[in-house]
Tab-separated table of C-alpha atoms in Angstrom:
chain	number	residue	atom	x	y	z
A	4	MET	CA	2.457	12.072	-15.093
A	5	LYS	CA	4.592	13.360	-12.234
A	6	TYR	CA	7.636	11.465	-11.014
A	7	THR	CA	9.711	11.144	-7.897
A	8	ILE	CA	12.719	9.149	-6.712
A	9	LEU	CA	12.528	6.233	-4.312
A	10	PRO	CA	14.414	7.498	-1.227
A	11	HIS	CA	18.125	6.686	-1.052
A	12	THR	CA	18.126	5.322	-4.622
A	13	ASN	CA	18.350	6.600	-8.185
A	14	ILE	CA	15.110	4.819	-9.156
A	15	LYS	CA	12.617	7.154	-10.821
A	16	VAL	CA	8.996	6.199	-10.203
A	17	SER	CA	5.635	7.679	-11.104
A	18	LYS	CA	3.993	9.475	-8.185
A	19	LEU	CA	0.968	7.263	-8.817
A	20	CYS	CA	1.665	3.569	-8.256
A	21	LEU	CA	-0.709	0.978	-9.705
A	22	GLY	CA	-2.283	-1.125	-6.968
A	23	THR	CA	-3.312	-4.632	-7.968
A	24	MET	CA	-4.874	-6.469	-5.026
A	25	THR	CA	-8.248	-7.089	-6.731
A	26	TRP	CA	-6.720	-8.963	-9.664
A	27	GLY	CA	-7.416	-12.659	-9.543
A	28	ARG	CA	-10.640	-12.321	-7.579
A	29	GLN	CA	-12.667	-9.221	-8.479
A	30	ASN	CA	-10.711	-8.761	-11.707
A	31	SER	CA	-9.682	-11.284	-14.341
A	32	GLU	CA	-6.333	-11.596	-16.071
A	33	VAL	CA	-7.812	-9.733	-19.056
A	34	ASP	CA	-8.880	-6.895	-16.752
A	35	GLY	CA	-5.470	-6.754	-15.127
A	36	HIS	CA	-3.645	-6.604	-18.457
A	37	GLU	CA	-6.011	-3.892	-19.666
A	38	GLN	CA	-5.330	-1.801	-16.573
A	39	LEU	CA	-1.591	-2.336	-16.881
A	40	ASP	CA	-1.637	-1.305	-20.537
A	41	TYR	CA	-3.607	1.862	-19.816
A	42	ALA	CA	-1.571	2.843	-16.742
A	43	PHE	CA	1.703	2.297	-18.573
A	44	ASP	CA	0.498	4.414	-21.500
A	45	GLN	CA	-0.325	7.192	-19.015
A	46	GLY	CA	3.223	7.165	-17.670
A	47	ILE	CA	2.792	4.932	-14.609
A	48	ASN	CA	5.905	2.790	-14.262
A	49	PHE	CA	5.464	1.576	-10.677
A	50	MET	CA	3.351	-1.478	-9.723
A	51	ASP	CA	2.718	-2.928	-6.263
A	52	THR	CA	1.683	-6.481	-5.397
A	53	ALA	CA	2.131	-9.019	-2.586
A	54	GLU	CA	2.330	-12.758	-2.149
A	55	LEU	CA	-0.933	-12.516	-0.175
A	56	TYR	CA	-2.953	-10.985	-3.023
A	57	PRO	CA	-5.735	-10.913	-4.081
A	58	VAL	CA	-7.606	-9.660	-1.014
A	59	PRO	CA	-9.680	-11.001	0.687
A	60	ALA	CA	-7.098	-13.747	0.796
A	61	THR	CA	-7.919	-17.409	0.243
A	62	PRO	CA	-5.772	-20.508	-0.311
A	63	GLU	CA	-7.351	-20.949	-3.754
A	64	THR	CA	-6.448	-17.476	-5.075
A	65	GLN	CA	-3.200	-16.759	-3.198
A	66	GLY	CA	-0.485	-15.434	-5.519
A	67	ARG	CA	-2.802	-15.000	-8.488
A	68	THR	CA	-2.330	-11.223	-8.613
A	69	SER	CA	1.406	-11.539	-9.132
A	70	GLU	CA	0.876	-14.247	-11.740
A	71	ILE	CA	-1.260	-11.798	-13.750
A	72	ILE	CA	1.507	-9.211	-13.602
A	73	GLY	CA	3.964	-11.913	-14.634
A	74	THR	CA	2.043	-12.882	-17.756
A	75	TRP	CA	1.785	-9.188	-18.700
A	76	LEU	CA	5.530	-8.739	-18.308
A	77	LYS	CA	6.192	-11.805	-20.444
A	78	LYS	CA	3.734	-10.648	-23.123
A	79	THR	CA	5.009	-7.064	-23.320
A	80	GLY	CA	8.694	-7.487	-22.544
A	81	TYR	CA	8.475	-4.364	-20.345
A	82	ARG	CA	10.379	-5.660	-17.311
A	83	ASP	CA	13.198	-3.147	-17.739
A	84	LYS	CA	10.670	-0.304	-18.130
A	85	VAL	CA	8.786	-0.811	-14.850
A	86	VAL	CA	9.527	-0.819	-11.130
A	87	LEU	CA	8.054	-3.778	-9.229
A	88	ALA	CA	7.223	-3.831	-5.530
A	89	SER	CA	6.040	-6.877	-3.601
A	90	LYS	CA	5.639	-8.015	0.008
A	91	ILE	CA	6.111	-11.006	2.290
A	92	VAL	CA	3.332	-11.768	4.801
A	93	GLY	CA	4.329	-11.027	8.354
A	94	ARG	CA	2.287	-11.672	11.452
A	95	THR	CA	1.420	-15.297	11.996
A	96	SER	CA	-2.338	-15.618	12.140
A	97	ASP	CA	-5.172	-17.680	10.747
A	98	TYR	CA	-5.552	-15.138	7.944
A	99	VAL	CA	-2.165	-16.031	6.435
A	100	ALA	CA	-1.848	-19.588	7.742
A	101	HIS	CA	-2.393	-20.974	4.234
A	102	ILE	CA	0.861	-19.307	3.172
A	103	ARG	CA	3.108	-19.970	6.185
A	104	LYS	CA	3.289	-19.584	9.966
A	105	THR	CA	6.997	-18.926	10.335
A	106	GLY	CA	7.149	-15.129	10.078
A	107	PHE	CA	10.369	-13.566	8.823
A	108	SER	CA	12.689	-16.486	9.447
A	109	PRO	CA	15.544	-16.853	6.922
A	110	LYS	CA	13.802	-19.854	5.368
A	111	SER	CA	10.506	-17.953	5.105
A	112	ILE	CA	12.121	-14.974	3.404
A	113	GLN	CA	13.936	-17.179	0.921
A	114	GLU	CA	10.808	-19.174	0.140
A	115	ALA	CA	8.674	-16.066	-0.266
A	116	ILE	CA	11.135	-14.327	-2.591
A	117	ASP	CA	11.767	-17.370	-4.760
A	118	LYS	CA	8.063	-18.125	-5.208
A	119	GLU	CA	7.245	-14.490	-5.963
A	120	LEU	CA	10.000	-14.256	-8.579
A	121	LYS	CA	8.490	-17.289	-10.293
A	122	ARG	CA	4.981	-15.808	-10.224
A	123	LEU	CA	6.200	-12.470	-11.578
A	124	GLN	CA	8.362	-14.184	-14.222
A	125	THR	CA	11.353	-12.032	-13.356
A	126	ASP	CA	14.722	-12.539	-11.707
A	127	TYR	CA	14.582	-9.501	-9.424
A	128	ILE	CA	12.138	-7.361	-7.432
A	129	ASP	CA	12.914	-3.658	-7.120
A	130	LEU	CA	11.321	-3.067	-3.708
A	131	TYR	CA	10.625	-5.894	-1.278
A	132	GLN	CA	8.481	-5.040	1.745
A	133	LEU	CA	7.593	-6.643	5.062
A	134	HIS	CA	3.791	-6.683	4.867
A	135	TRP	CA	3.063	-6.682	8.614
A	136	PRO	CA	5.205	-6.527	11.749
A	137	GLU	CA	5.661	-9.881	13.433
A	138	ARG	CA	5.061	-8.377	16.871
A	139	LEU	CA	1.498	-7.635	18.029
A	140	THR	CA	1.324	-3.904	17.521
A	141	ASN	CA	-0.807	-2.669	14.638
A	142	THR	CA	-4.422	-3.669	14.203
A	143	PHE	CA	-7.037	-2.118	11.938
A	144	GLY	CA	-9.591	-0.099	13.851
A	145	LYS	CA	-7.333	0.826	16.784
A	146	LEU	CA	-5.765	4.262	17.127
A	147	GLY	CA	-3.255	3.667	19.902
A	148	TYR	CA	-0.780	1.023	20.972
A	149	VAL	CA	-1.951	-1.346	23.680
A	150	HIS	CA	0.749	-3.691	24.893
A	151	ASP	CA	-0.075	-7.397	24.847
A	152	PRO	CA	1.948	-9.160	27.569
A	153	THR	CA	1.196	-12.534	25.983
A	154	ASP	CA	3.106	-11.629	22.804
A	155	GLU	CA	6.018	-14.081	22.490
A	156	TRP	CA	7.828	-12.124	19.765
A	157	GLN	CA	11.550	-11.592	20.334
A	158	ASP	CA	13.516	-8.662	18.869
A	159	ASN	CA	14.882	-9.894	15.531
A	160	PHE	CA	15.348	-6.691	13.513
A	161	ASN	CA	19.039	-7.397	12.990
A	162	ASP	CA	18.394	-10.992	11.892
A	163	VAL	CA	15.714	-9.931	9.405
A	164	LEU	CA	17.980	-7.336	7.819
A	165	HIS	CA	20.803	-9.870	7.540
A	166	SER	CA	18.441	-12.260	5.738
A	167	LEU	CA	17.283	-9.533	3.346
A	168	GLU	CA	20.886	-8.471	2.740
A	169	LYS	CA	21.684	-11.985	1.519
A	170	HIS	CA	19.060	-11.693	-1.211
A	171	ILE	CA	20.136	-8.168	-2.139
A	172	LYS	CA	23.680	-9.413	-2.653
A	173	ALA	CA	22.307	-12.304	-4.722
A	174	GLY	CA	20.511	-9.801	-6.961
A	175	LYS	CA	17.016	-11.127	-6.199
A	176	ILE	CA	15.815	-7.895	-4.566
A	177	ARG	CA	17.203	-4.384	-4.939
A	178	HIS	CA	15.798	-2.449	-1.973
A	179	VAL	CA	13.646	-3.081	1.092
A	180	GLY	CA	10.732	-1.369	2.793
A	181	LEU	CA	8.036	-1.752	5.421
A	182	SER	CA	4.249	-1.908	5.464
A	183	ASN	CA	1.655	-1.406	8.212
A	184	GLU	CA	4.471	-0.446	10.556
A	185	LYS	CA	4.653	1.890	13.560
A	186	ALA	CA	7.211	4.607	14.330
A	187	TRP	CA	9.117	2.456	16.827
A	188	GLY	CA	9.538	-0.358	14.319
A	189	VAL	CA	10.774	1.993	11.611
A	190	MET	CA	13.346	3.519	13.946
A	191	ARG	CA	14.558	0.109	15.150
A	192	TYR	CA	15.206	-0.975	11.575
A	193	LEU	CA	17.024	2.296	10.899
A	194	GLU	CA	19.062	1.851	14.080
A	195	GLU	CA	20.252	-1.568	12.919
A	196	HIS	CA	21.021	-0.136	9.469
A	197	LYS	CA	23.134	2.677	10.916
A	198	SER	CA	24.882	0.631	13.600
A	199	HIS	CA	25.693	-2.448	11.537
A	200	ASN	CA	25.789	-1.237	7.922
A	201	LEU	CA	22.758	-3.334	7.037
A	202	PRO	CA	20.160	-2.562	4.336
A	203	ARG	CA	18.107	0.594	4.899
A	204	MET	CA	14.325	0.527	4.906
A	205	ILE	CA	13.564	3.158	2.271
A	206	THR	CA	9.757	3.181	2.241
A	207	ILE	CA	6.732	2.473	4.396
A	208	GLN	CA	3.425	1.374	2.872
A	209	ASN	CA	0.633	2.400	5.234
A	210	ALA	CA	-3.014	3.393	4.918
A	211	TYR	CA	-3.542	7.130	4.435
A	212	SER	CA	-6.649	8.968	3.289
A	213	LEU	CA	-9.141	11.659	4.235
A	214	LEU	CA	-10.672	9.069	6.570
A	215	ASN	CA	-7.406	7.900	8.111
A	216	ARG	CA	-4.718	10.523	8.707
A	217	THR	CA	-3.016	8.731	11.583
A	218	PHE	CA	0.247	8.738	9.615
A	219	GLU	CA	0.457	12.465	10.320
A	220	GLY	CA	1.544	11.697	13.880
A	221	ASP	CA	4.987	10.340	14.760
A	222	LEU	CA	5.344	8.515	11.452
A	223	ALA	CA	5.213	11.741	9.430
A	224	GLU	CA	8.169	13.144	11.355
A	225	VAL	CA	10.094	9.892	10.946
A	226	ALA	CA	9.314	9.855	7.209
A	227	ILE	CA	10.524	13.419	6.654
A	228	ARG	CA	13.565	13.488	8.954
A	229	GLU	CA	14.796	9.999	8.013
A	230	ASN	CA	13.665	10.175	4.355
A	231	VAL	CA	11.482	7.080	4.510
A	232	GLY	CA	8.913	7.592	1.768
A	233	LEU	CA	5.249	6.841	2.322
A	234	LEU	CA	3.602	4.583	-0.229
A	235	ALA	CA	0.021	5.422	0.697
A	236	TYR	CA	-2.616	2.717	0.226
A	237	SER	CA	-6.411	2.665	0.650
A	238	THR	CA	-6.384	6.305	-0.403
A	239	LEU	CA	-10.028	5.981	-1.506
A	240	ALA	CA	-10.908	3.822	1.515
A	241	PHE	CA	-12.073	0.802	-0.512
A	242	GLY	CA	-14.059	3.187	-2.719
A	243	MET	CA	-15.944	4.833	0.167
A	244	LEU	CA	-14.525	8.266	-0.731
A	245	THR	CA	-15.969	8.086	-4.242
A	246	GLY	CA	-19.350	8.634	-2.602
A	247	LYS	CA	-20.977	5.588	-4.171
A	248	TYR	CA	-21.799	3.951	-0.830
A	249	THR	CA	-23.385	7.086	0.620
A	250	ASP	CA	-25.372	8.114	-2.463
A	251	GLY	CA	-26.669	4.627	-3.254
A	252	THR	CA	-24.887	4.129	-6.588
A	253	ALA	CA	-22.699	1.242	-5.455
A	254	THR	CA	-23.515	-2.034	-7.188
A	255	PRO	CA	-23.742	-5.492	-5.589
A	256	TYR	CA	-20.266	-6.088	-7.035
A	257	SER	CA	-18.712	-3.035	-5.363
A	258	ARG	CA	-16.009	-4.052	-2.921
A	259	LEU	CA	-17.732	-3.328	0.390
A	260	ASN	CA	-20.979	-4.910	-0.810
A	261	GLN	CA	-19.270	-7.986	-2.193
A	262	PHE	CA	-17.102	-8.469	0.900
A	263	PRO	CA	-19.094	-7.250	3.936
A	264	GLN	CA	-16.429	-8.699	6.228
A	265	LEU	CA	-14.212	-5.740	5.266
A	266	LYS	CA	-15.621	-3.458	7.952
A	267	ARG	CA	-12.805	-0.925	8.295
A	268	TYR	CA	-14.613	1.747	6.299
A	269	SER	CA	-18.214	0.897	7.170
A	270	GLY	CA	-18.802	2.678	10.483
A	271	GLU	CA	-21.294	5.465	11.121
A	272	ARG	CA	-18.602	8.089	11.756
A	273	THR	CA	-16.962	7.093	8.478
A	274	ARG	CA	-20.249	7.543	6.646
A	275	ARG	CA	-20.873	10.975	8.177
A	276	ALA	CA	-17.375	12.170	7.334
A	277	THR	CA	-17.634	10.797	3.802
A	278	GLU	CA	-20.906	12.624	3.176
A	279	ARG	CA	-19.256	15.892	4.140
A	280	TYR	CA	-16.171	15.290	1.972
A	281	VAL	CA	-18.347	14.337	-1.004
A	282	LYS	CA	-20.448	17.478	-0.644
A	283	LEU	CA	-17.318	19.615	-0.352
A	284	ALA	CA	-15.860	18.133	-3.542
A	285	LYS	CA	-19.064	18.806	-5.443
A	286	ASP	CA	-19.180	22.376	-4.113
A	287	TYR	CA	-15.799	22.874	-5.798
A	288	ARG	CA	-16.929	21.061	-8.961
A	289	LEU	CA	-14.544	18.190	-8.378
A	290	SER	CA	-15.309	14.503	-8.376
A	291	PRO	CA	-15.043	13.156	-4.813
A	292	ALA	CA	-12.452	10.616	-5.933
A	293	LYS	CA	-10.208	13.215	-7.546
A	294	MET	CA	-10.356	15.484	-4.497
A	295	ALA	CA	-9.548	12.608	-2.130
A	296	LEU	CA	-6.591	11.453	-4.228
A	297	ALA	CA	-5.303	14.981	-4.861
A	298	PHE	CA	-5.269	15.529	-1.090
A	299	VAL	CA	-2.946	12.541	-0.712
A	300	ASN	CA	-0.783	13.547	-3.673
A	301	GLN	CA	0.123	16.900	-2.097
A	302	GLN	CA	1.463	15.589	1.235
A	303	PRO	CA	5.153	16.377	1.930
A	304	PHE	CA	5.876	12.908	3.336
A	305	LEU	CA	4.419	11.091	0.301
A	306	THR	CA	6.554	9.232	-2.190
A	307	CYS	CA	3.761	7.495	-4.112
A	308	ASN	CA	-0.016	7.202	-3.988
A	309	ILE	CA	-1.078	3.604	-4.665
A	310	ILE	CA	-4.254	3.742	-6.723
A	311	GLY	CA	-6.389	0.759	-7.643
A	312	ALA	CA	-9.689	0.195	-9.392
A	313	THR	CA	-11.911	-2.653	-10.473
A	314	SER	CA	-12.986	-0.846	-13.652
A	315	LEU	CA	-10.986	0.919	-16.334
A	316	GLU	CA	-13.328	3.907	-16.069
A	317	GLN	CA	-12.495	4.344	-12.382
A	318	LEU	CA	-8.786	3.884	-13.079
A	319	LYS	CA	-8.885	6.697	-15.631
A	320	GLU	CA	-10.515	9.026	-13.106
A	321	ASN	CA	-7.977	8.083	-10.438
A	322	ILE	CA	-5.033	8.761	-12.733
A	323	ASP	CA	-6.480	12.141	-13.680
A	324	SER	CA	-6.106	13.200	-10.025
A	325	ILE	CA	-2.411	13.810	-10.650
A	326	HIS	CA	-3.374	17.013	-12.480
A	327	ILE	CA	-5.487	18.442	-9.621
A	328	ASN	CA	-4.082	21.093	-7.274
A	329	LEU	CA	-6.207	21.847	-4.228
A	330	SER	CA	-6.431	25.493	-3.191
A	331	ASP	CA	-5.551	26.736	0.295
A	332	GLU	CA	-9.223	27.520	0.804
A	333	LEU	CA	-10.284	23.984	-0.072
A	334	ASN	CA	-7.568	22.475	2.104
A	335	ALA	CA	-8.773	24.580	5.022
A	336	GLN	CA	-12.293	23.206	4.621
A	337	ILE	CA	-10.955	19.649	4.371
A	338	ASN	CA	-9.093	20.188	7.627
A	339	ALA	CA	-12.214	21.594	9.261
A	340	ILE	CA	-14.074	18.362	8.501
A	341	HIS	CA	-11.139	16.363	9.800
A	342	ASP	CA	-11.069	18.378	13.007
A	343	SER	CA	-14.743	17.685	13.632
A	344	ILE	CA	-14.614	13.962	12.721
A	345	PRO	CA	-10.935	12.956	13.059
A	346	ASN	CA	-9.732	9.598	11.729
A	347	PRO	CA	-13.065	7.750	11.656
A	348	ALA	CA	-11.445	4.714	9.993
A	349	PRO	CA	-8.023	4.045	11.587
């Protein structure tokens, strides 16, 4: 395993982080514990969850993912050997209405942290992230920002950081980060940190893959110059980049077949790009999954690549990607595909 340091901390984490959002819906508690055992044995010490999980979210399953991690921690006694990341839901919408509709108010943050600590069976969370901005700014499937004049959100970056600081001082969370955020939001949080000596946002968890390289715009510069580490998610695009949906080997239980409402990676441009990436990987005698993950692993703005799988076999393949180094020649051909079909799944 390869390791890195969470920015602005002394916390050493594996460059591969174990994603968990299928546990409690597609995966059972037994599956989750099996994946945790294997990942830990392979040197992965970083796990990411959220109060929303599993996804797709429902009132009946909400929080189950973290409960599975909690029972594993209790069974193994490994809490001091792992780094835990979790998230509070952000934007108020019907999708998260079963959790709360009050955004990042002080009461919401306190409630979310206290409930998550109970689910995880721990007294602290190493990295606590804001899952979505409260303002209307970032929507799957849209490349640019389109201002919505009906948005009633009021600037509350300072208030949110003060609320998070309270829980840092209480020892409930150690550090804070962002997720699904834009460059302006990151810089506003950093401005409040620098001007008022408030907690610093140290990471940003955004989608990044061969099919979605939008992070390489303004956010990449922010990440490098301000040392805000990317925790990349959906790096296999819900399994699309394994090639199983384009070659017909996906089963009825594969994620995009089981949940057809998840349309982000189902467009025609996405399929055409995927076919070309899969062929390229095979030309170089690599599995498509390993090539896709190795591409993410090599990015200069990356802190950790969040990998997830519904089967132990797939998890093993994903972890093996840490040993793959892509040649300059292969990278050039990857970029040629990207240039011809850029960001088909933003």
